[in-house]
XYZ file of C-alpha atoms in Angstrom:
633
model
C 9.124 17.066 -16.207
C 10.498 20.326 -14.781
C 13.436 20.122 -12.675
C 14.733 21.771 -9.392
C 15.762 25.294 -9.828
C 19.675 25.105 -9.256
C 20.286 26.926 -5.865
C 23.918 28.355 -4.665
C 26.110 25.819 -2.934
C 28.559 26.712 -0.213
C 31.598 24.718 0.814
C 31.111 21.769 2.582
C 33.732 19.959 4.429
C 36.323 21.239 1.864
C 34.136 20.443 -0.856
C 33.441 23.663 -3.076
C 32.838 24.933 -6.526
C 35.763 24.656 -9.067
C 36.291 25.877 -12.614
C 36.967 22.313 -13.650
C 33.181 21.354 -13.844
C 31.966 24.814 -14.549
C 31.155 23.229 -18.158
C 29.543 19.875 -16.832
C 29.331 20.137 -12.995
C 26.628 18.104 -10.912
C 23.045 19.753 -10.109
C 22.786 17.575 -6.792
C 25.984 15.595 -4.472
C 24.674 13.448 -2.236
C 27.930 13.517 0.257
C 28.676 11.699 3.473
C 26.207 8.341 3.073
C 26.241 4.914 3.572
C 25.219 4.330 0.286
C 23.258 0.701 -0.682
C 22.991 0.910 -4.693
C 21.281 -2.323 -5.168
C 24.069 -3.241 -7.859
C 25.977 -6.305 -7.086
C 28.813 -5.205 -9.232
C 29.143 -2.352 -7.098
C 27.137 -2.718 -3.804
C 28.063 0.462 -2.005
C 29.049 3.864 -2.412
C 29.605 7.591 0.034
C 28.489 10.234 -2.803
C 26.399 9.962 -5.510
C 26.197 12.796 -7.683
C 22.897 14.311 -10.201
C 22.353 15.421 -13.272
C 19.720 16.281 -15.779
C 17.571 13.506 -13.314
C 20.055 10.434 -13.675
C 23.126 8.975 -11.872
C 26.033 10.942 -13.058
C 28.238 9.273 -10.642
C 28.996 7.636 -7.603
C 32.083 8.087 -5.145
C 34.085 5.961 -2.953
C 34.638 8.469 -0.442
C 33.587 12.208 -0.631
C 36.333 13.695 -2.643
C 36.126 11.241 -5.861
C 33.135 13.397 -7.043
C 34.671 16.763 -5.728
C 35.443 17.915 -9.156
C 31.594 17.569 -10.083
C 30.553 20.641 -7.696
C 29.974 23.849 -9.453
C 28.173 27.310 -8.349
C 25.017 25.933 -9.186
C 25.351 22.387 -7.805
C 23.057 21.808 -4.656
C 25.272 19.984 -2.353
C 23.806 17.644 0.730
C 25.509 15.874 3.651
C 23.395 13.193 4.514
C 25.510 13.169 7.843
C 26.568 9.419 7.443
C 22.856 8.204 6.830
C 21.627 5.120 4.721
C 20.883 5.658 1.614
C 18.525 3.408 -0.716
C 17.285 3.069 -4.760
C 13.990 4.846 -4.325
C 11.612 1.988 -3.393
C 8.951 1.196 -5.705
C 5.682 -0.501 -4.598
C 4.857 -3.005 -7.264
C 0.632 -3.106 -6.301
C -0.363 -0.164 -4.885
C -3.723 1.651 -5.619
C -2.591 5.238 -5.451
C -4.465 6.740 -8.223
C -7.979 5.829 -6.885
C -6.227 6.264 -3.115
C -5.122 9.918 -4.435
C -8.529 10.825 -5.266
C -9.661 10.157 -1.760
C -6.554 10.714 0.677
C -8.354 14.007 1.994
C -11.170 12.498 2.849
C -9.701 9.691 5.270
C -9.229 9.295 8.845
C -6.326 6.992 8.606
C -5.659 4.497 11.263
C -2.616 3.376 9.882
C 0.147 2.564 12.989
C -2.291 4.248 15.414
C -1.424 1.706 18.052
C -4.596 1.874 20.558
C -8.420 1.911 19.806
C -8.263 4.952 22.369
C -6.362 7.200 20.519
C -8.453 5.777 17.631
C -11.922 6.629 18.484
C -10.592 9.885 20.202
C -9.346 10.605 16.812
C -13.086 10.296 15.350
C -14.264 12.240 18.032
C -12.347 15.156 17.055
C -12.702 14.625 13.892
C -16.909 14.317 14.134
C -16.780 17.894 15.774
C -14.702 19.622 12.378
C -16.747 17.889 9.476
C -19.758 19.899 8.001
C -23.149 18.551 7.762
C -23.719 16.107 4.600
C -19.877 15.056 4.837
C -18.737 11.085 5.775
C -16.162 10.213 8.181
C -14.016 7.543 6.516
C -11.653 5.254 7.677
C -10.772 2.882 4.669
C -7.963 0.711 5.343
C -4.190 0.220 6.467
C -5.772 -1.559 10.251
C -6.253 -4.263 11.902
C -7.577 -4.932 15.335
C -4.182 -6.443 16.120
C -2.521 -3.414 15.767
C -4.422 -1.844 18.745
C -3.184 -2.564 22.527
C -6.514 -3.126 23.033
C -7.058 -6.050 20.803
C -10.324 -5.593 19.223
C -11.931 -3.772 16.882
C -14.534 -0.449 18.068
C -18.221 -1.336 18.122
C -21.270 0.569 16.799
C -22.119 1.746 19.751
C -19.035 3.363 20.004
C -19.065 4.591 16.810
C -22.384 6.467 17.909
C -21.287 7.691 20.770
C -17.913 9.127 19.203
C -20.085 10.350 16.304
C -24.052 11.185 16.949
C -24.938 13.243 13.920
C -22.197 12.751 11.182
C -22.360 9.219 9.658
C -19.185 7.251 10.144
C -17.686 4.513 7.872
C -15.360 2.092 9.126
C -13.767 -0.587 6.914
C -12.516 -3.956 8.628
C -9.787 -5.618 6.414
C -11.856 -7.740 3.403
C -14.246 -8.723 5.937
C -16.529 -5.901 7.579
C -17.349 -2.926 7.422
C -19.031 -1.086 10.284
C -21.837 2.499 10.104
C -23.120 4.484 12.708
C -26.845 5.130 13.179
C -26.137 8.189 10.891
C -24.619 6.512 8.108
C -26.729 3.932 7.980
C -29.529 6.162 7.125
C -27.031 7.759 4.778
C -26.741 4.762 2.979
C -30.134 4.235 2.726
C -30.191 0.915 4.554
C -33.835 0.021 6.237
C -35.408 -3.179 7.137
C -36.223 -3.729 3.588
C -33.370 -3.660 1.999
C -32.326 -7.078 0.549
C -28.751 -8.187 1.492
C -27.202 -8.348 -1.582
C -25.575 -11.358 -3.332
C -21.750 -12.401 -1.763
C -22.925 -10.050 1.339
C -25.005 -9.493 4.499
C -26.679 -6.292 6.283
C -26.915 -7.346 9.379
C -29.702 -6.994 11.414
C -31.389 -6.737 14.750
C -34.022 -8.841 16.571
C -36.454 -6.021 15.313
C -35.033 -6.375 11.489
C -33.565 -3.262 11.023
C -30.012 -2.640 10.298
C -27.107 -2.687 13.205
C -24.855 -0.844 11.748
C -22.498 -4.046 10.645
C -21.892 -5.133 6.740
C -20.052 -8.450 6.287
C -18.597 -9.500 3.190
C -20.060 -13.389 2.793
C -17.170 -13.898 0.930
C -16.957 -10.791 -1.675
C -16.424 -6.743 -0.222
C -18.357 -5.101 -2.981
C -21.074 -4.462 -0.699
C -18.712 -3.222 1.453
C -17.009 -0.889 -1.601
C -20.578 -0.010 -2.959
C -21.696 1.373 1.103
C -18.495 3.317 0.265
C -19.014 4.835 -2.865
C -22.151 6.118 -1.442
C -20.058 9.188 0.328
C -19.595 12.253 -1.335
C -16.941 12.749 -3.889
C -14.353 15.838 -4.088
C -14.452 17.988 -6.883
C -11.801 18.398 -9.375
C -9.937 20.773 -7.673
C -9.420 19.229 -4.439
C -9.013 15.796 -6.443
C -6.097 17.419 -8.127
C -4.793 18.585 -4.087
C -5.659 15.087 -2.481
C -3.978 13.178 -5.146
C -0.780 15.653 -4.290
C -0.475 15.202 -1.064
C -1.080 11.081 -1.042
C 1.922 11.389 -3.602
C 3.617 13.248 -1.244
C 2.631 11.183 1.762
C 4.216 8.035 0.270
C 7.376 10.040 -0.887
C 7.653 10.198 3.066
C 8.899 6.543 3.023
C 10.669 6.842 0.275
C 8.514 5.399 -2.285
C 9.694 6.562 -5.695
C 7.838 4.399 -8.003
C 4.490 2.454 -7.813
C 2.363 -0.194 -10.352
C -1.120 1.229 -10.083
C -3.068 -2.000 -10.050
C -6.298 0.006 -10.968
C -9.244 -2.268 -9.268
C -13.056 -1.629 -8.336
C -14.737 1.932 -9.003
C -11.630 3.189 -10.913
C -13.198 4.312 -14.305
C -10.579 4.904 -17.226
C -10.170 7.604 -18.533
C -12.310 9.442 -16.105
C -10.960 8.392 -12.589
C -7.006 8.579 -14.441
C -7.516 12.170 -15.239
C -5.984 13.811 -12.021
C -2.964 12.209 -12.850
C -2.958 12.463 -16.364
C -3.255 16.570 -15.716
C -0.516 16.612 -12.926
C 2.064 14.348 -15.514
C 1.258 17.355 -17.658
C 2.010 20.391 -15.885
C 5.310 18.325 -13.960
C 3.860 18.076 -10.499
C 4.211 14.445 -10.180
C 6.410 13.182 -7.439
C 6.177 9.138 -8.137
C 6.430 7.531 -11.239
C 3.537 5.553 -12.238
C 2.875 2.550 -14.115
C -0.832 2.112 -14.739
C -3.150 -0.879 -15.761
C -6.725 -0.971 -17.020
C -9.266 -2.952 -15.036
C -12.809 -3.720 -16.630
C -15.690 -2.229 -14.648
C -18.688 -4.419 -15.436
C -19.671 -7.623 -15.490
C -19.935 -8.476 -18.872
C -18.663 -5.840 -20.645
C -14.973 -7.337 -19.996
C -14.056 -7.968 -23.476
C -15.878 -5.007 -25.101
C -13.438 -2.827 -22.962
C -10.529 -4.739 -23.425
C -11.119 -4.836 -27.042
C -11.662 -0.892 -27.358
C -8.251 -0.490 -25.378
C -6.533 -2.223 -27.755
C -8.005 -0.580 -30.518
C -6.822 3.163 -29.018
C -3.723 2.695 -26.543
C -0.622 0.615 -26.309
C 1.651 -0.012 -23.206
C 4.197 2.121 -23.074
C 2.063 5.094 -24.235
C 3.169 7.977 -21.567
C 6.844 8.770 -20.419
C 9.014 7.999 -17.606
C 6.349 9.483 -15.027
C 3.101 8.026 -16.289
C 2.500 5.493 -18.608
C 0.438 2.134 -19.422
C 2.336 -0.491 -18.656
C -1.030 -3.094 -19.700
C -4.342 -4.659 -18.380
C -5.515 -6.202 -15.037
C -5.733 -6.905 -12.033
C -9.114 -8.674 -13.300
C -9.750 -9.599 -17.035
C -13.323 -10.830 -16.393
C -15.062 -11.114 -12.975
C -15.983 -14.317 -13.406
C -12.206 -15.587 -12.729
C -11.697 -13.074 -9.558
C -11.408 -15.062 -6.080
C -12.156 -13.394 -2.795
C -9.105 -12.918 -0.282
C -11.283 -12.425 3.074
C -9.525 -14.961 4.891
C -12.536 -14.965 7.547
C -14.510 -17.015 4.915
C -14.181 -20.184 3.340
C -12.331 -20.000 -0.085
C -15.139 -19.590 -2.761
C -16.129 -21.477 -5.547
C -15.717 -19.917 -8.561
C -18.121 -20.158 -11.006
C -17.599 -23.471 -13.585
C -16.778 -22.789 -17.271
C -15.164 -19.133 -16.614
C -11.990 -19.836 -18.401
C -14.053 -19.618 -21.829
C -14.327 -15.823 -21.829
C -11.256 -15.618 -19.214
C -9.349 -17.573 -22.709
C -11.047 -14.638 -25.021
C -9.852 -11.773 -23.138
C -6.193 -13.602 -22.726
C -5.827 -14.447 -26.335
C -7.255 -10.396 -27.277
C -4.623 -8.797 -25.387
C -1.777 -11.195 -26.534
C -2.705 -10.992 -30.111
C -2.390 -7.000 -29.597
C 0.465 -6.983 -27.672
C -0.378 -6.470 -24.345
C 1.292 -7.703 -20.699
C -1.635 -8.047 -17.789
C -1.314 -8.854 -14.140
C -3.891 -11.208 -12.965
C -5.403 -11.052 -8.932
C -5.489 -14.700 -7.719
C -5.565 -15.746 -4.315
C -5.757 -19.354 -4.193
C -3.753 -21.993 -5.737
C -6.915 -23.527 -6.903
C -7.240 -20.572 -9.236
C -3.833 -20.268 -10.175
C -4.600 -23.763 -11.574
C -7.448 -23.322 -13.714
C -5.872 -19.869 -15.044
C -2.763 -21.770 -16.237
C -4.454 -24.415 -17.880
C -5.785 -21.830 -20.059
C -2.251 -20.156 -20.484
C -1.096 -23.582 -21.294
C -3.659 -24.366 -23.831
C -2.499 -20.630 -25.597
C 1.090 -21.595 -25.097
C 0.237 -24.442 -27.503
C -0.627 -21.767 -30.464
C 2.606 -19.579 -29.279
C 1.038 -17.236 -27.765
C 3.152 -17.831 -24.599
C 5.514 -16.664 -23.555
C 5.614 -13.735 -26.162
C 7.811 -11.456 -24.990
C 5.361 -9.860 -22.879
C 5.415 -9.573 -19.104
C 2.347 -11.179 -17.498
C 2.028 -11.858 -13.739
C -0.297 -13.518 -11.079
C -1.044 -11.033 -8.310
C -1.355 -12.430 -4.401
C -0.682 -15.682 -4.746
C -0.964 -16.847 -0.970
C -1.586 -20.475 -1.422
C 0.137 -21.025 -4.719
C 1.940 -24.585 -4.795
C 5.335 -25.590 -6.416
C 3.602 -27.054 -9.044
C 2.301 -24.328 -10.015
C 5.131 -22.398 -9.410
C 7.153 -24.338 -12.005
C 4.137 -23.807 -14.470
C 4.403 -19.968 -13.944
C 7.933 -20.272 -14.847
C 7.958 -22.539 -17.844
C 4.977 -19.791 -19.093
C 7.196 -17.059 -18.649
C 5.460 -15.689 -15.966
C 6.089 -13.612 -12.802
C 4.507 -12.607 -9.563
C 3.633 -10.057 -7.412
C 3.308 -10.745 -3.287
C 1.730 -7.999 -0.626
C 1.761 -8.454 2.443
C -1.591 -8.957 3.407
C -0.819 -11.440 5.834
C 0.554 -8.816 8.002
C -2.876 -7.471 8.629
C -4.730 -10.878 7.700
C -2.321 -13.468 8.988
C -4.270 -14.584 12.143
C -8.119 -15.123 10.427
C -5.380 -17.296 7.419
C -3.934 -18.934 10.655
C -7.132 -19.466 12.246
C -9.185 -20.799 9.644
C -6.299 -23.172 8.140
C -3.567 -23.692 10.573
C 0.131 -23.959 11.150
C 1.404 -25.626 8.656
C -0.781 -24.035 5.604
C 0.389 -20.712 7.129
C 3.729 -21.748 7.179
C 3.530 -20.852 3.124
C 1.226 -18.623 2.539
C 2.622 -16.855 0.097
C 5.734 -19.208 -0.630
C 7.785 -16.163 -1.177
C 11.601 -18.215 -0.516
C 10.135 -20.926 -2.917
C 9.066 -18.389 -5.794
C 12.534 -16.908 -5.754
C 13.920 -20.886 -5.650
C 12.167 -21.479 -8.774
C 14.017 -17.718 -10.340
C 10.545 -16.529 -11.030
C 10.794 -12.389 -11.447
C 8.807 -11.229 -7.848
C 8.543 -7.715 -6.627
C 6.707 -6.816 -3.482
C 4.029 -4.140 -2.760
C 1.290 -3.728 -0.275
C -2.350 -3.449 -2.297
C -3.137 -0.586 -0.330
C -4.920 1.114 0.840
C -8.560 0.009 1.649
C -6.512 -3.377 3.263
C -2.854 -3.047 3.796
C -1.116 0.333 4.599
C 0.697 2.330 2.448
C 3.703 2.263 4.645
C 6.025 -0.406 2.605
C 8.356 -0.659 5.897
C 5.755 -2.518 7.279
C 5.724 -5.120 4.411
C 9.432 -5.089 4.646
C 8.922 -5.969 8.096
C 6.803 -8.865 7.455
C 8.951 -10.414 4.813
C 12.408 -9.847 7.377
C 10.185 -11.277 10.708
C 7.233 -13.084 9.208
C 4.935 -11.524 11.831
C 1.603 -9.814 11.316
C 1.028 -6.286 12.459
C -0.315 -7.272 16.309
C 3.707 -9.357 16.366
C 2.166 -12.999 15.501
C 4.987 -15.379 14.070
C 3.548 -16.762 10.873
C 6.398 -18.675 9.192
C 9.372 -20.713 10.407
C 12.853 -18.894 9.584
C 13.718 -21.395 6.463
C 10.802 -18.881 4.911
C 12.115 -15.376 5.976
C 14.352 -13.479 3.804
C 17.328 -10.977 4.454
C 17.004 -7.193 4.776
C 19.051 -7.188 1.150
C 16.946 -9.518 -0.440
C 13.541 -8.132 0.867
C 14.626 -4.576 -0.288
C 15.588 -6.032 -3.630
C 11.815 -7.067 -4.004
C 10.456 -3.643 -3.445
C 13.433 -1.721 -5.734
C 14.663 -3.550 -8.661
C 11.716 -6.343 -8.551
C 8.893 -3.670 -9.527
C 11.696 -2.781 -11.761
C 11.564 -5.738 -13.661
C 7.720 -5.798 -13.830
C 7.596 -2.870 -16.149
C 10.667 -3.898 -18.281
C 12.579 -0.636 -16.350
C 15.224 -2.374 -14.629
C 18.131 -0.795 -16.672
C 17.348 2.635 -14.960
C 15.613 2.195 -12.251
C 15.962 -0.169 -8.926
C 19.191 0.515 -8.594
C 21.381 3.744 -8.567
C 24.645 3.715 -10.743
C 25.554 5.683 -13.421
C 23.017 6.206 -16.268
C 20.007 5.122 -14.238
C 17.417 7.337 -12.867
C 18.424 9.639 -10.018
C 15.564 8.128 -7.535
C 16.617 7.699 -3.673
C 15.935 7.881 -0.196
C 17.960 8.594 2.568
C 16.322 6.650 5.600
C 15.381 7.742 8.969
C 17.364 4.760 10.387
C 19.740 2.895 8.855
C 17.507 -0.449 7.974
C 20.295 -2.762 7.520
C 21.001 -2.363 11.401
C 17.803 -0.915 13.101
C 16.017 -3.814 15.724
C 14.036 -5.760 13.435
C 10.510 -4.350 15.585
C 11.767 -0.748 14.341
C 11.923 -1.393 10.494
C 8.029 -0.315 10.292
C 8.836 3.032 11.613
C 11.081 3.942 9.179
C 10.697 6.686 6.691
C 12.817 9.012 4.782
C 14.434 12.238 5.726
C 15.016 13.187 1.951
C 13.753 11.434 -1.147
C 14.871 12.220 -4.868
C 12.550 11.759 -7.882
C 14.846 12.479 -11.129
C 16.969 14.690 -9.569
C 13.864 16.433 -8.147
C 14.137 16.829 -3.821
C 10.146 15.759 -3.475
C 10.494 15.219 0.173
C 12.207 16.659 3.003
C 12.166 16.120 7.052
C 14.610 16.357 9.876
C 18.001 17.815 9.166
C 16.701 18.591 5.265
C 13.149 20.616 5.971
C 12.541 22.702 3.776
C 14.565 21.464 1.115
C 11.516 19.781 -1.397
C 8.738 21.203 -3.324
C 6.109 23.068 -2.199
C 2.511 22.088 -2.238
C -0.926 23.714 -1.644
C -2.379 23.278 1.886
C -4.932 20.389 2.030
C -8.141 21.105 0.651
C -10.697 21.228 2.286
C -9.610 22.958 5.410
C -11.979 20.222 7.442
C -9.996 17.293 5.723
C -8.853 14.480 8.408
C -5.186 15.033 6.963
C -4.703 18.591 7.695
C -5.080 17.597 11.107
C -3.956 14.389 11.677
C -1.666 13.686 8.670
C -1.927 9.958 7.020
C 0.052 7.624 8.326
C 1.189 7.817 12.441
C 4.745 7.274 13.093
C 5.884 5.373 15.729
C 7.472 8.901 17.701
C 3.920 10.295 17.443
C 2.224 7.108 18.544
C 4.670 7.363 22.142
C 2.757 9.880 23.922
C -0.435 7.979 23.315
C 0.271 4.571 24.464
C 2.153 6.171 27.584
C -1.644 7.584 28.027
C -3.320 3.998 27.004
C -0.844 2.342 29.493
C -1.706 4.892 31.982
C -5.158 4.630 31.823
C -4.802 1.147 31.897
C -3.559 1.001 35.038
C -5.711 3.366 36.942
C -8.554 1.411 35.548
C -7.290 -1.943 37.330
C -7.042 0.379 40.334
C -10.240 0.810 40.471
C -11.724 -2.475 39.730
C -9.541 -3.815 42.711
C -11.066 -1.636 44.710
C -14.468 -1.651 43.913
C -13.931 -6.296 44.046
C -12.419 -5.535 47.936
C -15.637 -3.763 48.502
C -17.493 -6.706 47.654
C -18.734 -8.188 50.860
C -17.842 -11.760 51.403
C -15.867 -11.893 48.167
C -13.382 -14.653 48.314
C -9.517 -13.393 48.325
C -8.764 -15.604 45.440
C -11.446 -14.551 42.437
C -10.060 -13.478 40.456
C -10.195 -10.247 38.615
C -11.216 -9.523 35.110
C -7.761 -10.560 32.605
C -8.265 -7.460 31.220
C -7.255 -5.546 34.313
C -4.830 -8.285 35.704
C -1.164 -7.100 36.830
């Protein structure tokens, strides 16, 4: 991987080049921080100097690591700011989400359906004929301070000619008059199986898709867009990297899933490892495509790659997050849990045993504890021939409703787990449908680090959750959803330390990497973030609007903001010039979002204006009726 050409230093604060470490000085000093390393055997640090992309050293105070500055040595004062271990997403779909970035109209933190739709609006007038508007996850109705989701009609109006896609959590998705006919969708098109087009007294199609339980049909509506080409895959996949370096993401587990062809759809990647221009470090799994052709893919996998293949950038860390399709629950937590099929542990046992006789580690996506059960009794019944625990790392992805028994089965296999925080966006349709007290768990994260399972947090973005891992930070350190709902009593929460530790040296752990990276002291990999706002001290309702002002991949300054602009790569312009991104960027920040609710609150309030005026011009309207909630003082 090519490093950061060295650029000439000048004297900080008394610190400047000597002859001492003209033979082995520092390429990068981090100076002047309030450094967390993540190491309890030393927890905090003010310097911490680079080279040759690892930890050379860390200082007390910002003279211990003086002697480590020479001419070439790039040194930056972080100007007393918070410094973390790059954080590292441990389920995140970025390699199918970097072939598509480009193409999105992100919602992600937009806090009003106003600014939404006037977002689509815009966007409808700048995207050329034959093009899809897409907004694919990272937002929930909660989010907005109007409290619902857009309708179709809506849609239309925003969007007349240019078909609009609009995906709703696990649960919906909803098309404009234009996509629909896009799609192909007409009064005789069957719903499929596990979903519903639904329809109007007259039978054709409103515009609304509903997962009944599963999203493929949702996914499938989806896939029916156009694609980018190479090129501008190669761009889009650049600048989602370079989006999530923006809050300080310096590692992620690609979890692979749906539609994400290997080694086709892995090929961006692949090419960018290559030529150096990665900016996060990826850890990849393999996901069977079809229905039946599970364990002829697993088995040809085996037969011509290994975990581990790649280097420190990119590399196979095994299979999953589905084995076979038959053992894959549904998380839309609108519906009732699903029956799996009876009898699927058979060829879910064939494709376990393949992979552990060759070697390999998987992560498996369960929701429910109910299928948590039935996949350990198979576990178990390998565990008998010694095929468990075997040295490799396996995990259960999700997890919501997973019980202490089960729990204590995970651990006595060996096992791990990986939680995301879809409850942030899902929490109130879990809430809803199941109540308090099964809430009150779901996922059991203080209970899975009780029994000293190995967790790591992520976010399974980005067609549900957002990207932005503050915001699952924020929902492990409040238990709240998105829209502020309290989910879990405090017994459940965790600390800021202990909720960071899940997203730095927990994904760590996952890939067997812990001994250089999740933490920063010497010898481990030089991956950081300075933050925004310190997050050990910020309001706990500002920890989703933090990102970083300067984040280090091996040495490498891959983003830069504030104080630092300027100081990371560059990258081409987003491509195509129409994208969504090059005008509204991916995810909005809460200082962008101000100006728009002082306009929704505004608007707000003129509207109950008027409807008080136009109810006193009611004749013979009694002076208590009341007026609509909506517009109420």
């Amino acid at each position: 991987m090519s490093a950061t050409p060295p650029h000439p230093s000048m004297p900080v604060a008394g610190i400047s080049p000597t002859a001492a470490a003209a033979s082995h000085p520092a390429d990068l000093l981090i100076r002047n921080a309030k450094v967390f390393t993540g190491d309890p055997a030393r927890p905090e640090a003010r310097t911490v100097a680079v080279r040759d992309g690892r930890v050379l050293a860390l200082g007390d105070d910002d003279h211990a690591t003086a002697h480590l500055v020479g001419p070439a040595t790039r040194v930056i004062d972080v100007l007393g700011r918070r410094v973390v271990p790059g954080l590292n997403d441990s389920h995140l779909h970025v390699i199918r989400g970097g072939l598509n970035y480009v193409l999105e109209l992100r919602w992600d933190g937009v806090r009003s359906l106003r600014t939404a739709l006037a977002m689509l609006r815009e966007q409808a007038g700048r995207t050329p004929k034959g093009q899809w508007i897409r907004v694919v996850g990272g937002w929930s109705a909660e989010q907005f301070a109007e409290r619902r989701m857009p309708t179709v009609a809506e849609l239309n109006a925003a969007a007349p000619d240019t078909p609009v896609f609009v995906l709703h959590l696990y649960q919906s998705a909803l098309l404009n008059r234009a996509a629909v006919r896009a799609a192909g969708y007409t009064r005789e098109t069957p719903d499929p199986r596990g979903g519903q087009i639904v329809r109007g007294r007259d039978g054709e199609p409103t515009g609304v898709l509903l997962a009944a339980p599963g999203a493929l049909l949702l996914y499938s509506t989806l896939a029916k867009a156009p694609a980018l080409d190479a090129a501008d895959r190669r761009t889009s996949t650049r600048h989602f990297l370079r989006e999530l370096n923006r809050f300080g993401l310096t590692s992620a587990l690609d979890a692979a899933g749906g539609f994400q062809n290997f080694p086709d759809d892995y090929a961006t990647v692949a090419d960018l490892a290559r030529t150096g221009e990665l900016t996060l470090r990826i850890a990849y799994y393999l996901f069977p495509q079809t229905a039946g052709q599970e364990l002829a893919d697993l088995r040809r996998w085996t037969q011509t790659v290994r975990p581990g293949d790649g280097d420190a950038w990119l590399r196979l860390a095994g299979a999953g997050e589905n084995l076979t399709w038959a053992a894959a629950d549904f998380e839309n937590f609108a519906e009732p849990r699903p029956a799996l099929e009876a009898g699927y542990e058979a060829e879910l046992e064939q494709a376990v045993r393949l992979l552990a006789e060759n070697g390999w580690g998987f992560r498996l996506h369960a929701t429910y504890d109910e299928t948590i059960r039935r996949d350990l009794a198979v576990f178990e019944k390998l565990a008998a021939e010694g095929l468990f625990p075997g040295g490799r790392r396996w995990l259960f992805d999700h997890a919501e409703t997973v019980s202490d028994a089960s729990l204590e089965r995970i651990a006595a296999l060996g096992g791990a787990v990986s939680v995301q925080n879809r409850m942030s966006f899902q929490g109130t349709a879990f809430l809803d449908r199941y109540g308090a007290e099964a809430t009150a768990r779901t996922p059991p994260v203080r209970s899975m680090l009780d029994h000293g399972l190995t967790l790591a947090a992520g976010t399974d973005a980005t067609r549900v959750s957002s990207y932005n891992p503050w915001v699952s930070l924020h929902w492990l350190v409040t238990g709240r959803t998105v829209g502020g709902t309290a989910l879990y009593p405090a017994a459940h929460l965790l600390d800021r330390a202990q909720a960071l530790t899940l997203y730095t040296r927990g994904g760590a752990q996952l890939t067997g990497e812990e001994d250089v990276k999740g933490t920063l002291r010497e010898g481990s990999y030089a991956d950081l973030a300075v933050l925004s706002h310190d997050y050990f001290t910020v309001p706990e309702h500002e920890i989703p609007d933090i990102e970083s002002v300067l984040t280090v991949v091996g040495g490498r300054i891959v983003h830069a903001a504030a104080e630092h602009t300027g100081l990371d790569e560059e990258i081409p312009p987003v491509s195509p010039a129409w994208s969504p991104v090059a005008r509204f960027g991916g995810y909005a920040s809460g200082a962008r979002q101000a100006d728009a609710m002082a306009e929704v609150v505004t608007e707000s309030e003129l509207h109950r204006r008027w409807r008080a005026q136009r109810a006193d011009a009611v004749p013979d309207r009694p002076a208590t009726a009341p007026l609509d909630p909506c517009f109420a003082p």
